[in-house]
Amino acid sequence: MKPSIYITRKLPESVITPLQKEFEVDMWEHEDVPVPRDILLHKAESASALLTMLSDKIDRELLQKSPSLRVVANLAVGHDNIDLEAAKEVGVTICNTPDVLTETTADLTFGLLMATARRIVEADRYIKEGKWKSWSPLLLAGLDIHHKTIGIVGMGSIGEAVARRAKGFNMNVLYHNRSRKHAVERDLGVHYTTFEELLTQSDFVVVLAPLNEDTEGMFQDEQFLLMKDTAIFINAARGPIVNEEALEQAVKRGDIAGAGLDVFEVEPIDADHPLIKLDQVVALPHIGSSSKETRYEMMALCVENIHAVLKGNKPRTSL
């Protein structure tokens, strides 16, 4: 009997064809709707491999009820949806998709920074709603980006890529990370600071840290009060790093000038979410790595990892 693979979101046929040649492949039929929990549990019970999304909870319950499961390939660099300790206990290999999305996510992050600072989304809406009647000196005036100070919280590969882009704008780059990176400081000309110093000195605070016990709830009222009232806050990492109520109040009070968000505490959000009602907030639906080229490369890496494990070989990327 062939090993079976369950894919939790509808993917292009061209992506899964290599797997279908050697394995039994079953796939959730919807592209934009997450697989329900009960169906995922049922499918995992007999699966040899899962190809999952960040929205799929691969927890101890699922892992312990899936005796045939050998590998989970997560279509993301993050893996906070997976219980790594439980996976290790039952001998399931966990794979993710690092590196292939670094530059694409950095593009989106810097684009979000620019859109928020220069009020691009607000200006687009202004003209499309027929409000543009004349030119005026301060019409939709935003904030300069060049020669400003950017503070990057989380100097991993994506943080480094954002720093390189910032240098192209002649920005002063500060960073805070769990461990200091002397080689990055030397190569990119960035400066390490404490978390508090970064908040007080930066014109743009960009969050690119992973979600873990140290970073969850990292931004509260206290942190926003430390920031400049002209500062822009950007989160392209994970929503639970930020207390959204604290962020909302900081924007409303004018403690900071605005925010650009690609992630939220609970996703997806709806049109009643208080943050997206604020003109000073630019909101995106978690599309950091969403270019066609990168998403196809991520899918291909998941397929490669699953194939390797099921054939008794070492996967290209595993946790």
PDB file of C-alpha atoms in Angstrom:
ATOM      1  CA  MET A   1       0.000   0.000   0.000  1.00  0.00           C
ATOM      2  CA  LYS A   2       1.357   3.410  -1.024  1.00  0.00           C
ATOM      3  CA  PRO A   3       2.087   6.004   1.671  1.00  0.00           C
ATOM      4  CA  SER A   4      -0.657   8.635   1.775  1.00  0.00           C
ATOM      5  CA  ILE A   5      -0.309  12.413   1.848  1.00  0.00           C
ATOM      6  CA  TYR A   6      -2.955  14.889   2.964  1.00  0.00           C
ATOM      7  CA  ILE A   7      -2.709  18.507   1.799  1.00  0.00           C
ATOM      8  CA  THR A   8      -4.717  20.962   3.880  1.00  0.00           C
ATOM      9  CA  ARG A   9      -5.374  23.568   1.174  1.00  0.00           C
ATOM     10  CA  LYS A  10      -6.046  23.314  -2.532  1.00  0.00           C
ATOM     11  CA  LEU A  11      -2.765  23.684  -4.421  1.00  0.00           C
ATOM     12  CA  PRO A  12      -2.102  23.850  -8.185  1.00  0.00           C
ATOM     13  CA  GLU A  13      -2.047  20.479  -9.918  1.00  0.00           C
ATOM     14  CA  SER A  14       1.426  21.191 -11.266  1.00  0.00           C
ATOM     15  CA  VAL A  15       2.738  21.305  -7.703  1.00  0.00           C
ATOM     16  CA  ILE A  16       1.328  17.985  -6.532  1.00  0.00           C
ATOM     17  CA  THR A  17       1.896  15.976  -9.722  1.00  0.00           C
ATOM     18  CA  PRO A  18       5.378  14.801  -8.618  1.00  0.00           C
ATOM     19  CA  LEU A  19       3.826  13.338  -5.453  1.00  0.00           C
ATOM     20  CA  GLN A  20       0.938  11.666  -7.255  1.00  0.00           C
ATOM     21  CA  LYS A  21       3.364   9.566  -9.280  1.00  0.00           C
ATOM     22  CA  GLU A  22       4.521   7.676  -6.185  1.00  0.00           C
ATOM     23  CA  PHE A  23       2.048   8.301  -3.372  1.00  0.00           C
ATOM     24  CA  GLU A  24      -1.653   8.475  -2.627  1.00  0.00           C
ATOM     25  CA  VAL A  25      -2.515  12.176  -2.464  1.00  0.00           C
ATOM     26  CA  ASP A  26      -5.674  13.634  -0.938  1.00  0.00           C
ATOM     27  CA  MET A  27      -6.280  17.363  -0.823  1.00  0.00           C
ATOM     28  CA  TRP A  28      -8.762  19.733   0.811  1.00  0.00           C
ATOM     29  CA  GLU A  29     -10.944  21.119  -1.957  1.00  0.00           C
ATOM     30  CA  HIS A  30     -10.874  24.810  -1.025  1.00  0.00           C
ATOM     31  CA  GLU A  31      -8.149  27.360  -1.709  1.00  0.00           C
ATOM     32  CA  ASP A  32      -9.325  30.104   0.640  1.00  0.00           C
ATOM     33  CA  VAL A  33     -11.125  28.162   3.386  1.00  0.00           C
ATOM     34  CA  PRO A  34      -9.145  26.319   6.097  1.00  0.00           C
ATOM     35  CA  VAL A  35      -9.802  22.627   6.529  1.00  0.00           C
ATOM     36  CA  PRO A  36     -12.090  22.068   9.541  1.00  0.00           C
ATOM     37  CA  ARG A  37     -10.452  20.598  12.610  1.00  0.00           C
ATOM     38  CA  ASP A  38     -12.514  17.409  12.614  1.00  0.00           C
ATOM     39  CA  ILE A  39     -11.646  16.669   8.989  1.00  0.00           C
ATOM     40  CA  LEU A  40      -7.957  17.357   9.583  1.00  0.00           C
ATOM     41  CA  LEU A  41      -7.916  14.967  12.545  1.00  0.00           C
ATOM     42  CA  HIS A  42      -9.680  12.287  10.521  1.00  0.00           C
ATOM     43  CA  LYS A  43      -7.355  12.607   7.532  1.00  0.00           C
ATOM     44  CA  ALA A  44      -4.229  12.714   9.714  1.00  0.00           C
ATOM     45  CA  GLU A  45      -5.130   9.428  11.401  1.00  0.00           C
ATOM     46  CA  SER A  46      -4.130   7.444   8.314  1.00  0.00           C
ATOM     47  CA  ALA A  47      -1.729   9.854   6.618  1.00  0.00           C
ATOM     48  CA  SER A  48       1.995   9.282   6.217  1.00  0.00           C
ATOM     49  CA  ALA A  49       2.582  12.980   5.505  1.00  0.00           C
ATOM     50  CA  LEU A  50       0.807  16.295   5.912  1.00  0.00           C
ATOM     51  CA  LEU A  51       1.388  19.434   3.893  1.00  0.00           C
ATOM     52  CA  THR A  52       0.016  22.165   6.145  1.00  0.00           C
ATOM     53  CA  MET A  53      -0.620  25.905   6.421  1.00  0.00           C
ATOM     54  CA  LEU A  54      -0.016  28.245   9.365  1.00  0.00           C
ATOM     55  CA  SER A  55      -3.731  28.127  10.114  1.00  0.00           C
ATOM     56  CA  ASP A  56      -3.597  24.365  10.775  1.00  0.00           C
ATOM     57  CA  LYS A  57      -3.028  23.398  14.395  1.00  0.00           C
ATOM     58  CA  ILE A  58      -0.666  20.442  14.529  1.00  0.00           C
ATOM     59  CA  ASP A  59      -0.802  19.790  18.255  1.00  0.00           C
ATOM     60  CA  ARG A  60      -0.210  16.902  20.621  1.00  0.00           C
ATOM     61  CA  GLU A  61      -3.729  15.551  20.122  1.00  0.00           C
ATOM     62  CA  LEU A  62      -3.319  15.269  16.357  1.00  0.00           C
ATOM     63  CA  LEU A  63       0.202  13.866  16.529  1.00  0.00           C
ATOM     64  CA  GLN A  64      -0.705  11.189  19.050  1.00  0.00           C
ATOM     65  CA  LYS A  65      -3.742  10.109  17.010  1.00  0.00           C
ATOM     66  CA  SER A  66      -1.718   9.725  13.792  1.00  0.00           C
ATOM     67  CA  PRO A  67       0.325   6.523  14.106  1.00  0.00           C
ATOM     68  CA  SER A  68       1.380   6.442  10.437  1.00  0.00           C
ATOM     69  CA  LEU A  69       2.487  10.060  10.288  1.00  0.00           C
ATOM     70  CA  ARG A  70       6.150  10.521   9.423  1.00  0.00           C
ATOM     71  CA  VAL A  71       6.481  14.117   8.235  1.00  0.00           C
ATOM     72  CA  VAL A  72       4.682  17.465   8.386  1.00  0.00           C
ATOM     73  CA  ALA A  73       5.743  20.041   5.806  1.00  0.00           C
ATOM     74  CA  ASN A  74       4.556  23.502   6.840  1.00  0.00           C
ATOM     75  CA  LEU A  75       4.102  26.018   4.022  1.00  0.00           C
ATOM     76  CA  ALA A  76       5.780  28.823   6.006  1.00  0.00           C
ATOM     77  CA  VAL A  77       9.013  29.728   7.695  1.00  0.00           C
ATOM     78  CA  GLY A  78       7.139  30.046  10.987  1.00  0.00           C
ATOM     79  CA  HIS A  79       6.019  27.000  12.918  1.00  0.00           C
ATOM     80  CA  ASP A  80       4.147  28.339  15.963  1.00  0.00           C
ATOM     81  CA  ASN A  81       1.154  26.273  14.812  1.00  0.00           C
ATOM     82  CA  ILE A  82       3.087  23.049  15.474  1.00  0.00           C
ATOM     83  CA  ASP A  83       3.938  21.397  18.791  1.00  0.00           C
ATOM     84  CA  LEU A  84       7.587  20.610  18.086  1.00  0.00           C
ATOM     85  CA  GLU A  85       8.129  18.820  21.390  1.00  0.00           C
ATOM     86  CA  ALA A  86       5.194  16.478  20.812  1.00  0.00           C
ATOM     87  CA  ALA A  87       6.389  15.818  17.256  1.00  0.00           C
ATOM     88  CA  LYS A  88       9.818  14.863  18.520  1.00  0.00           C
ATOM     89  CA  GLU A  89       8.304  12.502  21.083  1.00  0.00           C
ATOM     90  CA  VAL A  90       6.422  10.558  18.414  1.00  0.00           C
ATOM     91  CA  GLY A  91       9.203  10.700  15.844  1.00  0.00           C
ATOM     92  CA  VAL A  92       7.513  12.968  13.281  1.00  0.00           C
ATOM     93  CA  THR A  93       9.830  15.134  11.167  1.00  0.00           C
ATOM     94  CA  ILE A  94       8.754  18.782  10.928  1.00  0.00           C
ATOM     95  CA  CYS A  95       9.828  20.815   7.914  1.00  0.00           C
ATOM     96  CA  ASN A  96       9.348  24.476   7.041  1.00  0.00           C
ATOM     97  CA  THR A  97      10.311  26.782   4.161  1.00  0.00           C
ATOM     98  CA  PRO A  98      13.088  29.122   5.302  1.00  0.00           C
ATOM     99  CA  ASP A  99      15.318  31.199   3.024  1.00  0.00           C
ATOM    100  CA  VAL A 100      13.148  30.928  -0.094  1.00  0.00           C
ATOM    101  CA  LEU A 101      10.825  33.663   1.191  1.00  0.00           C
ATOM    102  CA  THR A 102      13.397  35.997   2.754  1.00  0.00           C
ATOM    103  CA  GLU A 103      13.740  38.578  -0.005  1.00  0.00           C
ATOM    104  CA  THR A 104      10.047  38.551  -0.906  1.00  0.00           C
ATOM    105  CA  THR A 105       8.990  39.152   2.702  1.00  0.00           C
ATOM    106  CA  ALA A 106      11.563  41.928   3.017  1.00  0.00           C
ATOM    107  CA  ASP A 107      10.123  43.567  -0.116  1.00  0.00           C
ATOM    108  CA  LEU A 108       6.634  43.500   1.393  1.00  0.00           C
ATOM    109  CA  THR A 109       7.849  44.753   4.768  1.00  0.00           C
ATOM    110  CA  PHE A 110       9.609  47.747   3.287  1.00  0.00           C
ATOM    111  CA  GLY A 111       6.679  48.401   0.964  1.00  0.00           C
ATOM    112  CA  LEU A 112       4.359  48.405   3.985  1.00  0.00           C
ATOM    113  CA  LEU A 113       6.668  50.867   5.712  1.00  0.00           C
ATOM    114  CA  MET A 114       6.622  53.159   2.688  1.00  0.00           C
ATOM    115  CA  ALA A 115       2.860  52.913   2.221  1.00  0.00           C
ATOM    116  CA  THR A 116       2.234  53.820   5.856  1.00  0.00           C
ATOM    117  CA  ALA A 117       4.741  56.671   6.036  1.00  0.00           C
ATOM    118  CA  ARG A 118       3.674  58.289   2.759  1.00  0.00           C
ATOM    119  CA  ARG A 119      -0.062  57.599   3.246  1.00  0.00           C
ATOM    120  CA  ILE A 120      -0.241  55.789  -0.099  1.00  0.00           C
ATOM    121  CA  VAL A 121      -3.319  53.683   0.645  1.00  0.00           C
ATOM    122  CA  GLU A 122      -5.147  56.673   2.095  1.00  0.00           C
ATOM    123  CA  ALA A 123      -4.225  58.764  -0.973  1.00  0.00           C
ATOM    124  CA  ASP A 124      -5.411  56.027  -3.348  1.00  0.00           C
ATOM    125  CA  ARG A 125      -8.754  55.906  -1.556  1.00  0.00           C
ATOM    126  CA  TYR A 126      -8.952  59.731  -1.550  1.00  0.00           C
ATOM    127  CA  ILE A 127      -8.697  60.035  -5.312  1.00  0.00           C
ATOM    128  CA  LYS A 128     -10.939  57.042  -6.079  1.00  0.00           C
ATOM    129  CA  GLU A 129     -13.659  58.487  -3.844  1.00  0.00           C
ATOM    130  CA  GLY A 130     -13.642  61.691  -5.884  1.00  0.00           C
ATOM    131  CA  LYS A 131     -12.284  63.889  -3.102  1.00  0.00           C
ATOM    132  CA  TRP A 132      -9.384  65.391  -5.068  1.00  0.00           C
ATOM    133  CA  LYS A 133     -10.603  68.867  -6.043  1.00  0.00           C
ATOM    134  CA  SER A 134      -7.403  70.922  -5.982  1.00  0.00           C
ATOM    135  CA  TRP A 135      -3.718  70.893  -5.091  1.00  0.00           C
ATOM    136  CA  SER A 136      -2.691  72.167  -1.666  1.00  0.00           C
ATOM    137  CA  PRO A 137       0.712  72.409   0.044  1.00  0.00           C
ATOM    138  CA  LEU A 138       0.044  69.789   2.721  1.00  0.00           C
ATOM    139  CA  LEU A 139      -2.431  67.545   0.922  1.00  0.00           C
ATOM    140  CA  LEU A 140      -1.959  64.041   2.419  1.00  0.00           C
ATOM    141  CA  ALA A 141       1.504  64.995   3.605  1.00  0.00           C
ATOM    142  CA  GLY A 142       3.292  62.011   5.067  1.00  0.00           C
ATOM    143  CA  LEU A 143       6.699  61.396   6.583  1.00  0.00           C
ATOM    144  CA  ASP A 144      10.089  61.108   4.936  1.00  0.00           C
ATOM    145  CA  ILE A 145      11.835  57.748   4.958  1.00  0.00           C
ATOM    146  CA  HIS A 146      15.298  58.657   3.715  1.00  0.00           C
ATOM    147  CA  HIS A 147      17.951  59.513   6.314  1.00  0.00           C
ATOM    148  CA  LYS A 148      15.642  58.450   9.156  1.00  0.00           C
ATOM    149  CA  THR A 149      16.340  55.815  11.823  1.00  0.00           C
ATOM    150  CA  ILE A 150      14.814  52.365  11.481  1.00  0.00           C
ATOM    151  CA  GLY A 151      14.796  49.959  14.424  1.00  0.00           C
ATOM    152  CA  ILE A 152      14.493  46.291  13.543  1.00  0.00           C
ATOM    153  CA  VAL A 153      13.263  43.939  16.261  1.00  0.00           C
ATOM    154  CA  GLY A 154      14.487  40.485  15.248  1.00  0.00           C
ATOM    155  CA  MET A 155      17.621  40.405  13.089  1.00  0.00           C
ATOM    156  CA  GLY A 156      17.147  37.083  11.334  1.00  0.00           C
ATOM    157  CA  SER A 157      17.545  36.643   7.603  1.00  0.00           C
ATOM    158  CA  ILE A 158      14.475  38.763   6.851  1.00  0.00           C
ATOM    159  CA  GLY A 159      15.669  41.464   9.237  1.00  0.00           C
ATOM    160  CA  GLU A 160      19.020  41.539   7.453  1.00  0.00           C
ATOM    161  CA  ALA A 161      17.267  41.830   4.089  1.00  0.00           C
ATOM    162  CA  VAL A 162      15.178  44.752   5.362  1.00  0.00           C
ATOM    163  CA  ALA A 163      18.351  46.391   6.704  1.00  0.00           C
ATOM    164  CA  ARG A 164      19.945  46.174   3.253  1.00  0.00           C
ATOM    165  CA  ARG A 165      16.921  47.911   1.751  1.00  0.00           C
ATOM    166  CA  ALA A 166      17.011  50.583   4.445  1.00  0.00           C
ATOM    167  CA  LYS A 167      20.651  51.320   3.662  1.00  0.00           C
ATOM    168  CA  GLY A 168      19.558  52.098   0.092  1.00  0.00           C
ATOM    169  CA  PHE A 169      17.463  54.909   1.594  1.00  0.00           C
ATOM    170  CA  ASN A 170      20.451  56.173   3.595  1.00  0.00           C
ATOM    171  CA  MET A 171      18.751  55.172   6.831  1.00  0.00           C
ATOM    172  CA  ASN A 172      20.461  54.685  10.167  1.00  0.00           C
ATOM    173  CA  VAL A 173      19.739  51.061  11.121  1.00  0.00           C
ATOM    174  CA  LEU A 174      19.388  49.931  14.732  1.00  0.00           C
ATOM    175  CA  TYR A 175      18.477  46.407  15.745  1.00  0.00           C
ATOM    176  CA  HIS A 176      17.603  44.373  18.800  1.00  0.00           C
ATOM    177  CA  ASN A 177      17.946  40.618  18.797  1.00  0.00           C
ATOM    178  CA  ARG A 178      18.179  37.795  21.305  1.00  0.00           C
ATOM    179  CA  SER A 179      21.856  37.487  20.393  1.00  0.00           C
ATOM    180  CA  ARG A 180      24.148  40.136  19.013  1.00  0.00           C
ATOM    181  CA  LYS A 181      25.368  39.647  15.433  1.00  0.00           C
ATOM    182  CA  HIS A 182      28.821  41.161  15.039  1.00  0.00           C
ATOM    183  CA  ALA A 183      29.267  39.954  11.457  1.00  0.00           C
ATOM    184  CA  VAL A 184      26.000  41.616  10.403  1.00  0.00           C
ATOM    185  CA  GLU A 185      27.041  44.832  12.147  1.00  0.00           C
ATOM    186  CA  ARG A 186      30.333  44.785  10.264  1.00  0.00           C
ATOM    187  CA  ASP A 187      28.892  43.845   6.875  1.00  0.00           C
ATOM    188  CA  LEU A 188      25.790  46.036   6.874  1.00  0.00           C
ATOM    189  CA  GLY A 189      26.830  48.886   9.148  1.00  0.00           C
ATOM    190  CA  VAL A 190      23.937  48.355  11.568  1.00  0.00           C
ATOM    191  CA  HIS A 191      24.031  49.085  15.290  1.00  0.00           C
ATOM    192  CA  TYR A 192      22.912  46.899  18.182  1.00  0.00           C
ATOM    193  CA  THR A 193      20.852  48.548  20.953  1.00  0.00           C
ATOM    194  CA  THR A 194      18.756  47.533  23.901  1.00  0.00           C
ATOM    195  CA  PHE A 195      15.050  47.128  23.227  1.00  0.00           C
ATOM    196  CA  GLU A 196      14.235  50.334  25.112  1.00  0.00           C
ATOM    197  CA  GLU A 197      16.884  52.355  23.259  1.00  0.00           C
ATOM    198  CA  LEU A 198      15.575  51.112  19.939  1.00  0.00           C
ATOM    199  CA  LEU A 199      12.046  52.229  20.789  1.00  0.00           C
ATOM    200  CA  THR A 200      13.054  55.703  21.911  1.00  0.00           C
ATOM    201  CA  GLN A 201      15.462  56.411  19.036  1.00  0.00           C
ATOM    202  CA  SER A 202      13.696  54.928  16.001  1.00  0.00           C
ATOM    203  CA  ASP A 203      11.495  56.734  13.507  1.00  0.00           C
ATOM    204  CA  PHE A 204      10.321  53.348  12.246  1.00  0.00           C
ATOM    205  CA  VAL A 205      10.004  50.296  14.491  1.00  0.00           C
ATOM    206  CA  VAL A 206       9.818  47.120  12.415  1.00  0.00           C
ATOM    207  CA  VAL A 207       8.955  43.797  14.054  1.00  0.00           C
ATOM    208  CA  LEU A 208      10.416  40.709  12.383  1.00  0.00           C
ATOM    209  CA  ALA A 209      10.929  38.480  15.417  1.00  0.00           C
ATOM    210  CA  PRO A 210       9.597  34.918  15.684  1.00  0.00           C
ATOM    211  CA  LEU A 211       6.658  34.233  17.975  1.00  0.00           C
ATOM    212  CA  ASN A 212       7.793  32.462  21.133  1.00  0.00           C
ATOM    213  CA  GLU A 213       7.543  32.741  24.916  1.00  0.00           C
ATOM    214  CA  ASP A 214       9.940  35.699  24.921  1.00  0.00           C
ATOM    215  CA  THR A 215       8.210  37.718  22.208  1.00  0.00           C
ATOM    216  CA  GLU A 216       4.517  37.024  22.811  1.00  0.00           C
ATOM    217  CA  GLY A 217       2.952  40.236  24.129  1.00  0.00           C
ATOM    218  CA  MET A 218       6.239  42.084  23.673  1.00  0.00           C
ATOM    219  CA  PHE A 219       4.488  45.350  22.716  1.00  0.00           C
ATOM    220  CA  GLN A 220       2.165  46.796  25.343  1.00  0.00           C
ATOM    221  CA  ASP A 221       1.184  50.332  26.384  1.00  0.00           C
ATOM    222  CA  GLU A 222       4.591  50.842  27.967  1.00  0.00           C
ATOM    223  CA  GLN A 223       6.456  50.142  24.736  1.00  0.00           C
ATOM    224  CA  PHE A 224       4.306  52.431  22.589  1.00  0.00           C
ATOM    225  CA  LEU A 225       4.685  55.234  25.121  1.00  0.00           C
ATOM    226  CA  LEU A 226       8.466  54.977  24.737  1.00  0.00           C
ATOM    227  CA  MET A 227       8.255  55.563  20.999  1.00  0.00           C
ATOM    228  CA  LYS A 228       8.364  58.963  19.308  1.00  0.00           C
ATOM    229  CA  ASP A 229       4.981  60.516  18.556  1.00  0.00           C
ATOM    230  CA  THR A 230       6.160  60.758  14.933  1.00  0.00           C
ATOM    231  CA  ALA A 231       7.153  57.074  14.775  1.00  0.00           C
ATOM    232  CA  ILE A 232       5.639  54.436  12.514  1.00  0.00           C
ATOM    233  CA  PHE A 233       5.139  50.884  13.818  1.00  0.00           C
ATOM    234  CA  ILE A 234       5.368  47.968  11.369  1.00  0.00           C
ATOM    235  CA  ASN A 235       4.533  44.351  12.209  1.00  0.00           C
ATOM    236  CA  ALA A 236       5.336  41.770   9.524  1.00  0.00           C
ATOM    237  CA  ALA A 237       6.123  38.964  11.984  1.00  0.00           C
ATOM    238  CA  ARG A 238       3.278  37.506  14.086  1.00  0.00           C
ATOM    239  CA  GLY A 239       0.176  39.183  15.493  1.00  0.00           C
ATOM    240  CA  PRO A 240       0.389  37.937  19.117  1.00  0.00           C
ATOM    241  CA  ILE A 241       3.695  39.788  19.561  1.00  0.00           C
ATOM    242  CA  VAL A 242       1.550  42.915  19.870  1.00  0.00           C
ATOM    243  CA  ASN A 243      -1.284  43.807  22.223  1.00  0.00           C
ATOM    244  CA  GLU A 244      -3.677  45.159  19.586  1.00  0.00           C
ATOM    245  CA  GLU A 245      -5.760  47.140  22.081  1.00  0.00           C
ATOM    246  CA  ALA A 246      -2.610  48.906  23.258  1.00  0.00           C
ATOM    247  CA  LEU A 247      -1.652  49.642  19.650  1.00  0.00           C
ATOM    248  CA  GLU A 248      -5.110  50.970  18.859  1.00  0.00           C
ATOM    249  CA  GLN A 249      -5.011  53.356  21.819  1.00  0.00           C
ATOM    250  CA  ALA A 250      -1.471  54.465  20.976  1.00  0.00           C
ATOM    251  CA  VAL A 251      -2.579  55.460  17.474  1.00  0.00           C
ATOM    252  CA  LYS A 252      -5.771  57.141  18.681  1.00  0.00           C
ATOM    253  CA  ARG A 253      -3.936  59.128  21.379  1.00  0.00           C
ATOM    254  CA  GLY A 254      -1.193  60.165  18.977  1.00  0.00           C
ATOM    255  CA  ASP A 255       1.510  58.363  20.947  1.00  0.00           C
ATOM    256  CA  ILE A 256       2.717  57.126  17.540  1.00  0.00           C
ATOM    257  CA  ALA A 257       1.971  58.424  14.052  1.00  0.00           C
ATOM    258  CA  GLY A 258       0.667  55.218  12.510  1.00  0.00           C
ATOM    259  CA  ALA A 259       1.062  51.516  11.922  1.00  0.00           C
ATOM    260  CA  GLY A 260       1.456  49.083   9.063  1.00  0.00           C
ATOM    261  CA  LEU A 261       0.254  45.557   9.814  1.00  0.00           C
ATOM    262  CA  ASP A 262       0.523  42.360   7.808  1.00  0.00           C
ATOM    263  CA  VAL A 263      -0.441  40.182  10.776  1.00  0.00           C
ATOM    264  CA  PHE A 264      -3.012  40.175  13.569  1.00  0.00           C
ATOM    265  CA  GLU A 265      -3.561  38.442  16.909  1.00  0.00           C
ATOM    266  CA  VAL A 266      -6.400  36.326  15.494  1.00  0.00           C
ATOM    267  CA  GLU A 267      -6.586  35.761  11.749  1.00  0.00           C
ATOM    268  CA  PRO A 268      -8.474  36.365   9.582  1.00  0.00           C
ATOM    269  CA  ILE A 269     -10.026  39.603  10.813  1.00  0.00           C
ATOM    270  CA  ASP A 270     -13.323  41.120   9.710  1.00  0.00           C
ATOM    271  CA  ALA A 271     -14.368  44.604   8.656  1.00  0.00           C
ATOM    272  CA  ASP A 272     -15.316  45.519  12.242  1.00  0.00           C
ATOM    273  CA  HIS A 273     -11.765  45.179  13.550  1.00  0.00           C
ATOM    274  CA  PRO A 274     -11.022  48.488  15.309  1.00  0.00           C
ATOM    275  CA  LEU A 275      -7.510  48.920  13.922  1.00  0.00           C
ATOM    276  CA  ILE A 276      -8.528  48.893  10.276  1.00  0.00           C
ATOM    277  CA  LYS A 277     -11.001  51.710  10.873  1.00  0.00           C
ATOM    278  CA  LEU A 278      -8.110  54.081  11.551  1.00  0.00           C
ATOM    279  CA  ASP A 279      -6.748  56.123   8.623  1.00  0.00           C
ATOM    280  CA  GLN A 280      -3.280  55.948  10.176  1.00  0.00           C
ATOM    281  CA  VAL A 281      -3.218  52.148   9.882  1.00  0.00           C
ATOM    282  CA  VAL A 282      -2.404  50.228   6.705  1.00  0.00           C
ATOM    283  CA  ALA A 283      -3.598  46.625   6.956  1.00  0.00           C
ATOM    284  CA  LEU A 284      -2.710  43.636   4.785  1.00  0.00           C
ATOM    285  CA  PRO A 285      -4.015  40.024   4.934  1.00  0.00           C
ATOM    286  CA  HIS A 286      -0.775  38.262   5.944  1.00  0.00           C
ATOM    287  CA  ILE A 287       0.788  38.328   2.467  1.00  0.00           C
ATOM    288  CA  GLY A 288       4.443  38.791   3.397  1.00  0.00           C
ATOM    289  CA  SER A 289       5.720  35.981   1.192  1.00  0.00           C
ATOM    290  CA  SER A 290       2.921  36.155  -1.350  1.00  0.00           C
ATOM    291  CA  SER A 291       4.559  36.603  -4.700  1.00  0.00           C
ATOM    292  CA  LYS A 292       3.783  33.977  -7.316  1.00  0.00           C
ATOM    293  CA  GLU A 293       7.435  33.038  -7.689  1.00  0.00           C
ATOM    294  CA  THR A 294       8.047  32.610  -3.984  1.00  0.00           C
ATOM    295  CA  ARG A 295       4.831  30.774  -3.153  1.00  0.00           C
ATOM    296  CA  TYR A 296       5.488  28.233  -5.909  1.00  0.00           C
ATOM    297  CA  GLU A 297       9.036  27.798  -4.630  1.00  0.00           C
ATOM    298  CA  MET A 298       7.708  27.263  -1.097  1.00  0.00           C
ATOM    299  CA  MET A 299       5.248  24.642  -2.341  1.00  0.00           C
ATOM    300  CA  ALA A 300       8.000  22.896  -4.277  1.00  0.00           C
ATOM    301  CA  LEU A 301      10.185  22.795  -1.162  1.00  0.00           C
ATOM    302  CA  CYS A 302       7.358  21.212   0.848  1.00  0.00           C
ATOM    303  CA  VAL A 303       6.927  18.577  -1.854  1.00  0.00           C
ATOM    304  CA  GLU A 304      10.680  17.923  -1.925  1.00  0.00           C
ATOM    305  CA  ASN A 305      10.814  17.511   1.855  1.00  0.00           C
ATOM    306  CA  ILE A 306       7.857  15.124   1.948  1.00  0.00           C
ATOM    307  CA  HIS A 307       9.293  13.047  -0.876  1.00  0.00           C
ATOM    308  CA  ALA A 308      12.670  12.826   0.862  1.00  0.00           C
ATOM    309  CA  VAL A 309      11.281  11.675   4.218  1.00  0.00           C
ATOM    310  CA  LEU A 310       8.890   9.123   2.723  1.00  0.00           C
ATOM    311  CA  LYS A 311      11.776   7.694   0.710  1.00  0.00           C
ATOM    312  CA  GLY A 312      13.948   7.401   3.794  1.00  0.00           C
ATOM    313  CA  ASN A 313      16.183  10.352   2.985  1.00  0.00           C
ATOM    314  CA  LYS A 314      17.055  13.541   4.840  1.00  0.00           C
ATOM    315  CA  PRO A 315      14.782  16.498   4.034  1.00  0.00           C
ATOM    316  CA  ARG A 316      16.308  19.711   2.738  1.00  0.00           C
ATOM    317  CA  THR A 317      14.902  21.811   5.578  1.00  0.00           C
ATOM    318  CA  SER A 318      13.779  20.432   8.922  1.00  0.00           C
ATOM    319  CA  LEU A 319      13.374  21.773  12.453  1.00  0.00           C
TER     320      LEU A 319
END
